[in-house]
Amino acid sequence: MHEAVIIVSVMETVTGDPGTGEDGWRAIPADLGEDGGTILSERQLQLWTLVLQARTVPYRSAPCGTGWQLLVPLEAYPLALGELRQYEERNRNWPPPAPVTPVQYNNTLVTLSVLLLLATFHNITQLDASRFGYRYVDWYAIGSADAARMLDGEWWRAVTALTLHANWLHLFSNLTIGGFFIVCLCRELGSGVAWCLLLCSGILGNAANTLVQQPDHVSVGASTAVFAAVGSLAAISVVRYRQFPSKRWTLPAAAALALLGLLGTEGTQTDLGAHFFGFLFGIGFGLGGEFLINRYGRPGPLVNALLVLAGAGTVVAAWGVAIVYV
């Protein structure tokens, strides 16, 4: 209502060309020059009136043709023009252009195939190989993240525990909920980079968890790597959109913390420490991965393939040492 009153009064006091200053007011040029046109867009009018308000410069606004005019008293004209020029100079290149979102990798089938292998391995651990003439292997005894044994030097357990699950429900939750985040991460970084990132985060997460747990603590599951995926995706979003509040880069980070609180602490047998450290290392590796990609570019198919083989080789080697050792 107040704005409407101002506009009416301006229309009553402005006669002829509002830019001539015949009534003691002068219109601000749209290009802030001396003799430019004085018609402003609505957005430009709103920004400039805020600048003048902040500097306590009196002004009036009036509709004119297809736009608006911003008028100031003749004695305040030099001050208003100087303030607006300073504002435009300081904000000439702001906000910076939004970063171009990289084209995502089309590797969903590859990622799901790895998850299927994880489910297949779970079936193998449930079989009694002694029925077929092979030596019985207690996969959980030799591969779980047993804190006392890990502190005693059985380092491979930090790797092998990621491939074991207590039951089908445990496996299913990791494959469904975790699979979604892992697929997203692989599409962002590529399968090789993403899986190596998850493997390193999971290994370090299990190792760090061992240091804060009691010696009788034993855990299994890929959830450490799942929460690493959540942390990595949040970190990547923060890096890409750190200068763009309008992109709401804080939402992925808040969602990640909410997921950690919701799923990471639910259940009496939930290993909160493994989830937390996986999430923490995931953030670190996510930041590092995004930095390297920004600096050196995204890895090609050959590099991704080599990284996938390196990750798979690490898991196979760890199980080989576990079986030979016992």
CSV table of C-alpha atoms in Angstrom, one decimal:
chain,number,residue,atom,x,y,z
A,1,MET,CA,0.0,0.0,0.0
A,2,HIS,CA,2.9,2.3,0.8
A,3,GLU,CA,4.6,1.7,-2.5
A,4,ALA,CA,1.4,2.5,-4.4
A,5,VAL,CA,1.1,5.9,-2.6
A,6,ILE,CA,4.7,6.7,-3.7
A,7,ILE,CA,4.0,5.8,-7.3
A,8,VAL,CA,0.9,8.0,-7.4
A,9,SER,CA,2.7,11.0,-5.9
A,10,VAL,CA,5.5,10.6,-8.4
A,11,MET,CA,3.1,10.5,-11.4
A,12,GLU,CA,1.5,13.6,-10.1
A,13,THR,CA,4.7,15.6,-9.6
A,14,VAL,CA,6.6,14.4,-12.8
A,15,THR,CA,5.6,16.3,-15.9
A,16,GLY,CA,7.0,16.0,-19.4
A,17,ASP,CA,10.3,14.1,-19.4
A,18,PRO,CA,11.1,12.9,-15.9
A,19,GLY,CA,14.8,13.0,-16.7
A,20,THR,CA,14.9,16.8,-17.3
A,21,GLY,CA,14.9,17.7,-13.6
A,22,GLU,CA,12.3,20.4,-14.1
A,23,ASP,CA,10.6,19.5,-10.8
A,24,GLY,CA,13.8,19.1,-8.8
A,25,TRP,CA,14.2,15.4,-9.4
A,26,ARG,CA,16.4,13.6,-12.0
A,27,ALA,CA,16.2,10.1,-13.4
A,28,ILE,CA,19.2,7.8,-13.0
A,29,PRO,CA,20.4,6.6,-16.5
A,30,ALA,CA,20.2,2.8,-17.0
A,31,ASP,CA,23.8,2.6,-18.0
A,32,LEU,CA,24.9,5.0,-15.2
A,33,GLY,CA,26.3,7.4,-17.8
A,34,GLU,CA,25.4,11.0,-18.2
A,35,ASP,CA,23.1,11.0,-21.2
A,36,GLY,CA,21.8,7.3,-21.4
A,37,GLY,CA,18.3,6.1,-21.4
A,38,THR,CA,16.5,6.1,-18.1
A,39,ILE,CA,14.2,3.1,-18.4
A,40,LEU,CA,15.1,0.3,-15.9
A,41,SER,CA,13.9,-3.3,-15.6
A,42,GLU,CA,12.0,-4.2,-12.4
A,43,ARG,CA,14.9,-6.2,-11.1
A,44,GLN,CA,17.4,-3.4,-11.8
A,45,LEU,CA,15.0,-1.0,-10.0
A,46,GLN,CA,14.8,-3.3,-7.0
A,47,LEU,CA,18.6,-3.7,-6.7
A,48,TRP,CA,19.3,0.0,-7.1
A,49,THR,CA,16.7,1.1,-4.6
A,50,LEU,CA,18.3,-1.3,-2.0
A,51,VAL,CA,21.6,0.4,-2.6
A,52,LEU,CA,20.2,3.9,-2.2
A,53,GLN,CA,18.3,2.8,0.9
A,54,ALA,CA,21.5,1.5,2.4
A,55,ARG,CA,23.2,4.8,1.8
A,56,THR,CA,20.2,6.8,2.9
A,57,VAL,CA,19.8,8.5,-0.4
A,58,PRO,CA,16.2,9.8,-1.1
A,59,TYR,CA,14.6,8.4,-4.2
A,60,ARG,CA,11.3,7.9,-6.0
A,61,SER,CA,10.3,5.3,-8.6
A,62,ALA,CA,7.8,5.7,-11.3
A,63,PRO,CA,6.5,3.5,-14.2
A,64,CYS,CA,7.6,4.7,-17.6
A,65,GLY,CA,6.7,2.9,-20.8
A,66,THR,CA,7.7,-0.8,-20.6
A,67,GLY,CA,9.8,-0.3,-17.5
A,68,TRP,CA,10.6,2.0,-14.5
A,69,GLN,CA,12.4,5.2,-13.7
A,70,LEU,CA,14.4,5.8,-10.6
A,71,LEU,CA,14.6,9.4,-9.6
A,72,VAL,CA,16.6,11.2,-7.0
A,73,PRO,CA,16.7,14.9,-5.9
A,74,LEU,CA,19.1,17.0,-8.0
A,75,GLU,CA,21.4,17.7,-5.1
A,76,ALA,CA,21.7,14.0,-4.3
A,77,TYR,CA,22.2,13.0,-8.0
A,78,PRO,CA,26.1,12.9,-7.9
A,79,LEU,CA,26.1,10.9,-4.7
A,80,ALA,CA,23.5,8.4,-6.0
A,81,LEU,CA,25.3,8.0,-9.3
A,82,GLY,CA,28.6,7.4,-7.5
A,83,GLU,CA,27.1,4.8,-5.1
A,84,LEU,CA,25.4,2.9,-7.9
A,85,ARG,CA,28.6,2.9,-10.0
A,86,GLN,CA,30.6,1.6,-7.1
A,87,TYR,CA,28.0,-1.2,-6.5
A,88,GLU,CA,28.0,-2.2,-10.2
A,89,GLU,CA,31.8,-2.3,-10.3
A,90,ARG,CA,32.1,-4.5,-7.2
A,91,ASN,CA,29.4,-6.9,-8.5
A,92,ARG,CA,30.4,-6.9,-12.1
A,93,ASN,CA,31.3,-10.6,-12.2
A,94,TRP,CA,29.1,-11.8,-9.4
A,95,PRO,CA,27.7,-14.3,-9.0
A,96,PRO,CA,30.3,-16.3,-11.1
A,97,PRO,CA,28.8,-18.7,-13.7
A,98,ALA,CA,27.6,-22.0,-12.3
A,99,PRO,CA,30.0,-24.9,-12.8
A,100,VAL,CA,29.2,-27.2,-15.7
A,101,THR,CA,27.9,-30.5,-14.4
A,102,PRO,CA,30.1,-33.2,-15.8
A,103,VAL,CA,28.5,-35.8,-18.0
A,104,GLN,CA,27.8,-38.8,-15.9
A,105,TYR,CA,29.3,-42.2,-16.7
A,106,ASN,CA,26.8,-44.7,-18.0
A,107,ASN,CA,28.1,-47.6,-15.9
A,108,THR,CA,25.1,-48.7,-13.9
A,109,LEU,CA,25.2,-52.2,-15.3
A,110,VAL,CA,28.9,-52.6,-14.2
A,111,THR,CA,28.1,-51.3,-10.7
A,112,LEU,CA,25.1,-53.6,-10.3
A,113,SER,CA,27.3,-56.5,-11.5
A,114,VAL,CA,29.7,-55.9,-8.7
A,115,LEU,CA,26.9,-55.8,-6.2
A,116,LEU,CA,25.6,-59.1,-7.6
A,117,LEU,CA,29.0,-60.7,-7.1
A,118,LEU,CA,28.8,-59.6,-3.5
A,119,ALA,CA,25.5,-61.4,-3.1
A,120,THR,CA,27.0,-64.5,-4.8
A,121,PHE,CA,29.9,-64.5,-2.4
A,122,HIS,CA,27.4,-64.4,0.5
A,123,ASN,CA,25.9,-67.6,-0.9
A,124,ILE,CA,29.3,-69.2,-1.1
A,125,THR,CA,30.0,-68.4,2.5
A,126,GLN,CA,26.8,-70.3,3.5
A,127,LEU,CA,27.9,-73.5,1.7
A,128,ASP,CA,29.6,-76.4,3.5
A,129,ALA,CA,32.4,-77.2,1.1
A,130,SER,CA,33.4,-80.2,3.2
A,131,ARG,CA,30.4,-82.1,1.7
A,132,PHE,CA,32.1,-81.9,-1.7
A,133,GLY,CA,35.4,-83.1,-0.5
A,134,TYR,CA,37.0,-79.7,0.2
A,135,ARG,CA,38.4,-78.4,3.4
A,136,TYR,CA,35.8,-76.7,5.6
A,137,VAL,CA,36.3,-72.9,5.7
A,138,ASP,CA,34.8,-70.8,8.4
A,139,TRP,CA,34.6,-67.6,6.5
A,140,TYR,CA,33.4,-65.5,9.4
A,141,ALA,CA,36.1,-66.8,11.8
A,142,ILE,CA,38.9,-65.9,9.4
A,143,GLY,CA,37.5,-62.8,7.7
A,144,SER,CA,35.5,-60.8,10.3
A,145,ALA,CA,36.7,-57.6,11.7
A,146,ASP,CA,37.8,-59.1,15.0
A,147,ALA,CA,39.4,-56.2,17.0
A,148,ALA,CA,41.7,-58.3,19.0
A,149,ARG,CA,43.0,-60.3,16.0
A,150,MET,CA,43.4,-57.1,13.9
A,151,LEU,CA,45.4,-55.4,16.6
A,152,ASP,CA,47.5,-58.6,16.7
A,153,GLY,CA,48.5,-58.1,13.1
A,154,GLU,CA,45.8,-59.7,11.0
A,155,TRP,CA,45.4,-56.7,8.8
A,156,TRP,CA,43.4,-58.4,6.0
A,157,ARG,CA,40.3,-58.5,8.2
A,158,ALA,CA,39.8,-54.8,7.5
A,159,VAL,CA,39.3,-55.9,3.8
A,160,THR,CA,37.6,-59.2,4.1
A,161,ALA,CA,35.0,-58.0,6.6
A,162,LEU,CA,33.6,-55.7,4.0
A,163,THR,CA,32.5,-58.7,1.9
A,164,LEU,CA,30.8,-60.7,4.7
A,165,HIS,CA,27.2,-60.2,6.0
A,166,ALA,CA,25.5,-61.7,9.0
A,167,ASN,CA,22.3,-62.8,7.1
A,168,TRP,CA,20.2,-62.1,4.0
A,169,LEU,CA,18.5,-59.1,5.7
A,170,HIS,CA,21.8,-57.5,6.4
A,171,LEU,CA,23.0,-58.1,2.8
A,172,PHE,CA,19.7,-56.9,1.3
A,173,SER,CA,19.7,-53.6,3.2
A,174,ASN,CA,23.3,-52.9,2.0
A,175,LEU,CA,22.5,-53.9,-1.5
A,176,THR,CA,19.3,-51.8,-1.8
A,177,ILE,CA,20.0,-48.7,0.2
A,178,GLY,CA,23.8,-48.8,-0.3
A,179,GLY,CA,23.4,-49.8,-4.0
A,180,PHE,CA,21.6,-46.5,-4.7
A,181,PHE,CA,24.4,-44.3,-3.4
A,182,ILE,CA,27.1,-46.5,-4.9
A,183,VAL,CA,25.5,-46.3,-8.3
A,184,CYS,CA,25.2,-42.5,-8.0
A,185,LEU,CA,28.9,-42.2,-6.9
A,186,CYS,CA,30.1,-44.5,-9.8
A,187,ARG,CA,28.1,-42.3,-12.3
A,188,GLU,CA,29.8,-39.2,-10.9
A,189,LEU,CA,33.4,-40.4,-10.7
A,190,GLY,CA,33.6,-43.6,-12.8
A,191,SER,CA,33.5,-47.2,-11.6
A,192,GLY,CA,37.2,-47.5,-11.0
A,193,VAL,CA,37.7,-44.3,-9.0
A,194,ALA,CA,34.5,-44.8,-7.1
A,195,TRP,CA,35.1,-48.5,-6.1
A,196,CYS,CA,38.7,-47.8,-5.1
A,197,LEU,CA,37.5,-44.8,-3.1
A,198,LEU,CA,34.9,-47.0,-1.3
A,199,LEU,CA,37.3,-49.8,-0.7
A,200,CYS,CA,40.0,-47.5,0.8
A,201,SER,CA,37.4,-45.7,2.9
A,202,GLY,CA,35.9,-49.1,4.1
A,203,ILE,CA,39.4,-50.5,5.0
A,204,LEU,CA,40.5,-47.4,6.9
A,205,GLY,CA,37.0,-47.2,8.5
A,206,ASN,CA,37.3,-50.7,9.8
A,207,ALA,CA,40.9,-50.1,11.0
A,208,ALA,CA,40.0,-46.9,12.8
A,209,ASN,CA,36.9,-48.5,14.4
A,210,THR,CA,39.1,-51.3,15.8
A,211,LEU,CA,41.2,-48.7,17.6
A,212,VAL,CA,38.2,-47.4,19.6
A,213,GLN,CA,36.4,-50.7,20.3
A,214,GLN,CA,36.8,-53.3,23.0
A,215,PRO,CA,39.1,-56.2,22.1
A,216,ASP,CA,36.1,-58.6,21.9
A,217,HIS,CA,34.4,-56.4,19.3
A,218,VAL,CA,33.6,-58.3,16.0
A,219,SER,CA,31.8,-56.9,13.0
A,220,VAL,CA,31.1,-57.7,9.4
A,221,GLY,CA,29.3,-56.0,6.5
A,222,ALA,CA,29.7,-53.5,3.6
A,223,SER,CA,27.9,-50.8,5.5
A,224,THR,CA,31.2,-49.1,6.2
A,225,ALA,CA,31.7,-48.6,2.5
A,226,VAL,CA,28.0,-47.7,2.0
A,227,PHE,CA,28.4,-44.7,4.4
A,228,ALA,CA,31.6,-43.8,2.7
A,229,ALA,CA,29.5,-43.4,-0.5
A,230,VAL,CA,27.1,-41.1,1.3
A,231,GLY,CA,29.9,-39.0,2.7
A,232,SER,CA,31.7,-38.8,-0.7
A,233,LEU,CA,28.6,-37.7,-2.5
A,234,ALA,CA,28.0,-35.0,0.1
A,235,ALA,CA,31.6,-33.8,-0.2
A,236,ILE,CA,31.5,-33.7,-4.0
A,237,SER,CA,28.3,-31.6,-3.9
A,238,VAL,CA,29.9,-29.2,-1.4
A,239,VAL,CA,33.0,-28.7,-3.6
A,240,ARG,CA,31.0,-28.2,-6.8
A,241,TYR,CA,28.5,-25.7,-5.4
A,242,ARG,CA,30.4,-24.0,-2.5
A,243,GLN,CA,29.9,-20.6,-4.1
A,244,PHE,CA,26.3,-21.0,-5.0
A,245,PRO,CA,23.9,-20.8,-2.1
A,246,SER,CA,21.0,-21.0,-4.6
A,247,LYS,CA,22.1,-24.5,-5.5
A,248,ARG,CA,21.6,-25.4,-1.8
A,249,TRP,CA,24.7,-27.5,-1.6
A,250,THR,CA,24.1,-27.8,2.1
A,251,LEU,CA,21.1,-30.1,1.5
A,252,PRO,CA,23.2,-33.2,0.4
A,253,ALA,CA,25.4,-32.7,3.4
A,254,ALA,CA,22.5,-32.4,5.8
A,255,ALA,CA,20.8,-35.4,4.2
A,256,ALA,CA,24.0,-37.4,4.6
A,257,LEU,CA,24.1,-36.6,8.3
A,258,ALA,CA,20.4,-37.4,8.7
A,259,LEU,CA,21.0,-40.8,7.0
A,260,LEU,CA,23.9,-41.5,9.3
A,261,GLY,CA,21.7,-40.7,12.3
A,262,LEU,CA,18.7,-42.7,11.0
A,263,LEU,CA,20.3,-45.8,9.6
A,264,GLY,CA,23.7,-45.7,11.2
A,265,THR,CA,22.4,-46.0,14.8
A,266,GLU,CA,19.4,-48.2,14.3
A,267,GLY,CA,19.3,-51.7,15.8
A,268,THR,CA,21.1,-53.3,18.7
A,269,GLN,CA,23.8,-54.9,16.5
A,270,THR,CA,24.5,-51.8,14.5
A,271,ASP,CA,28.2,-50.8,14.5
A,272,LEU,CA,28.0,-47.1,14.9
A,273,GLY,CA,31.7,-46.7,14.9
A,274,ALA,CA,32.2,-48.4,11.6
A,275,HIS,CA,29.4,-46.3,10.0
A,276,PHE,CA,30.9,-43.1,11.4
A,277,PHE,CA,34.4,-43.8,10.3
A,278,GLY,CA,33.3,-44.9,6.9
A,279,PHE,CA,31.3,-41.7,6.5
A,280,LEU,CA,34.3,-39.7,7.7
A,281,PHE,CA,36.9,-41.3,5.4
A,282,GLY,CA,34.3,-41.1,2.6
A,283,ILE,CA,34.2,-37.3,3.0
A,284,GLY,CA,38.0,-37.2,2.9
A,285,PHE,CA,38.4,-39.3,-0.2
A,286,GLY,CA,35.4,-37.6,-1.9
A,287,LEU,CA,37.1,-34.2,-1.4
A,288,GLY,CA,40.4,-35.6,-2.7
A,289,GLY,CA,38.8,-37.3,-5.7
A,290,GLU,CA,36.9,-34.2,-6.7
A,291,PHE,CA,40.0,-32.1,-6.4
A,292,LEU,CA,42.1,-34.4,-8.6
A,293,ILE,CA,39.3,-34.6,-11.2
A,294,ASN,CA,39.1,-30.8,-11.3
A,295,ARG,CA,42.8,-30.5,-11.8
A,296,TYR,CA,43.6,-33.4,-14.1
A,297,GLY,CA,40.3,-34.3,-15.6
A,298,ARG,CA,38.2,-37.4,-15.4
A,299,PRO,CA,40.0,-40.7,-15.9
A,300,GLY,CA,39.4,-42.6,-19.2
A,301,PRO,CA,38.1,-46.1,-19.6
A,302,LEU,CA,41.6,-47.7,-19.4
A,303,VAL,CA,42.4,-46.0,-16.0
A,304,ASN,CA,39.0,-47.0,-14.7
A,305,ALA,CA,39.5,-50.6,-15.7
A,306,LEU,CA,42.9,-50.7,-14.1
A,307,LEU,CA,41.5,-49.3,-10.9
A,308,VAL,CA,38.7,-51.8,-10.9
A,309,LEU,CA,41.2,-54.6,-11.3
A,310,ALA,CA,43.4,-53.2,-8.5
A,311,GLY,CA,40.4,-53.0,-6.1
A,312,ALA,CA,39.3,-56.6,-7.0
A,313,GLY,CA,42.9,-57.8,-6.7
A,314,THR,CA,43.1,-56.3,-3.2
A,315,VAL,CA,40.0,-58.2,-2.0
A,316,VAL,CA,41.2,-61.5,-3.6
A,317,ALA,CA,44.6,-61.1,-2.1
A,318,ALA,CA,43.3,-60.4,1.3
A,319,TRP,CA,41.1,-63.5,1.2
A,320,GLY,CA,44.0,-65.5,-0.1
A,321,VAL,CA,46.2,-64.5,2.9
A,322,ALA,CA,43.3,-65.2,5.3
A,323,ILE,CA,42.8,-68.7,3.9
A,324,VAL,CA,46.5,-69.5,3.8
A,325,TYR,CA,47.1,-68.1,7.2
A,326,VAL,CA,44.7,-70.4,8.9
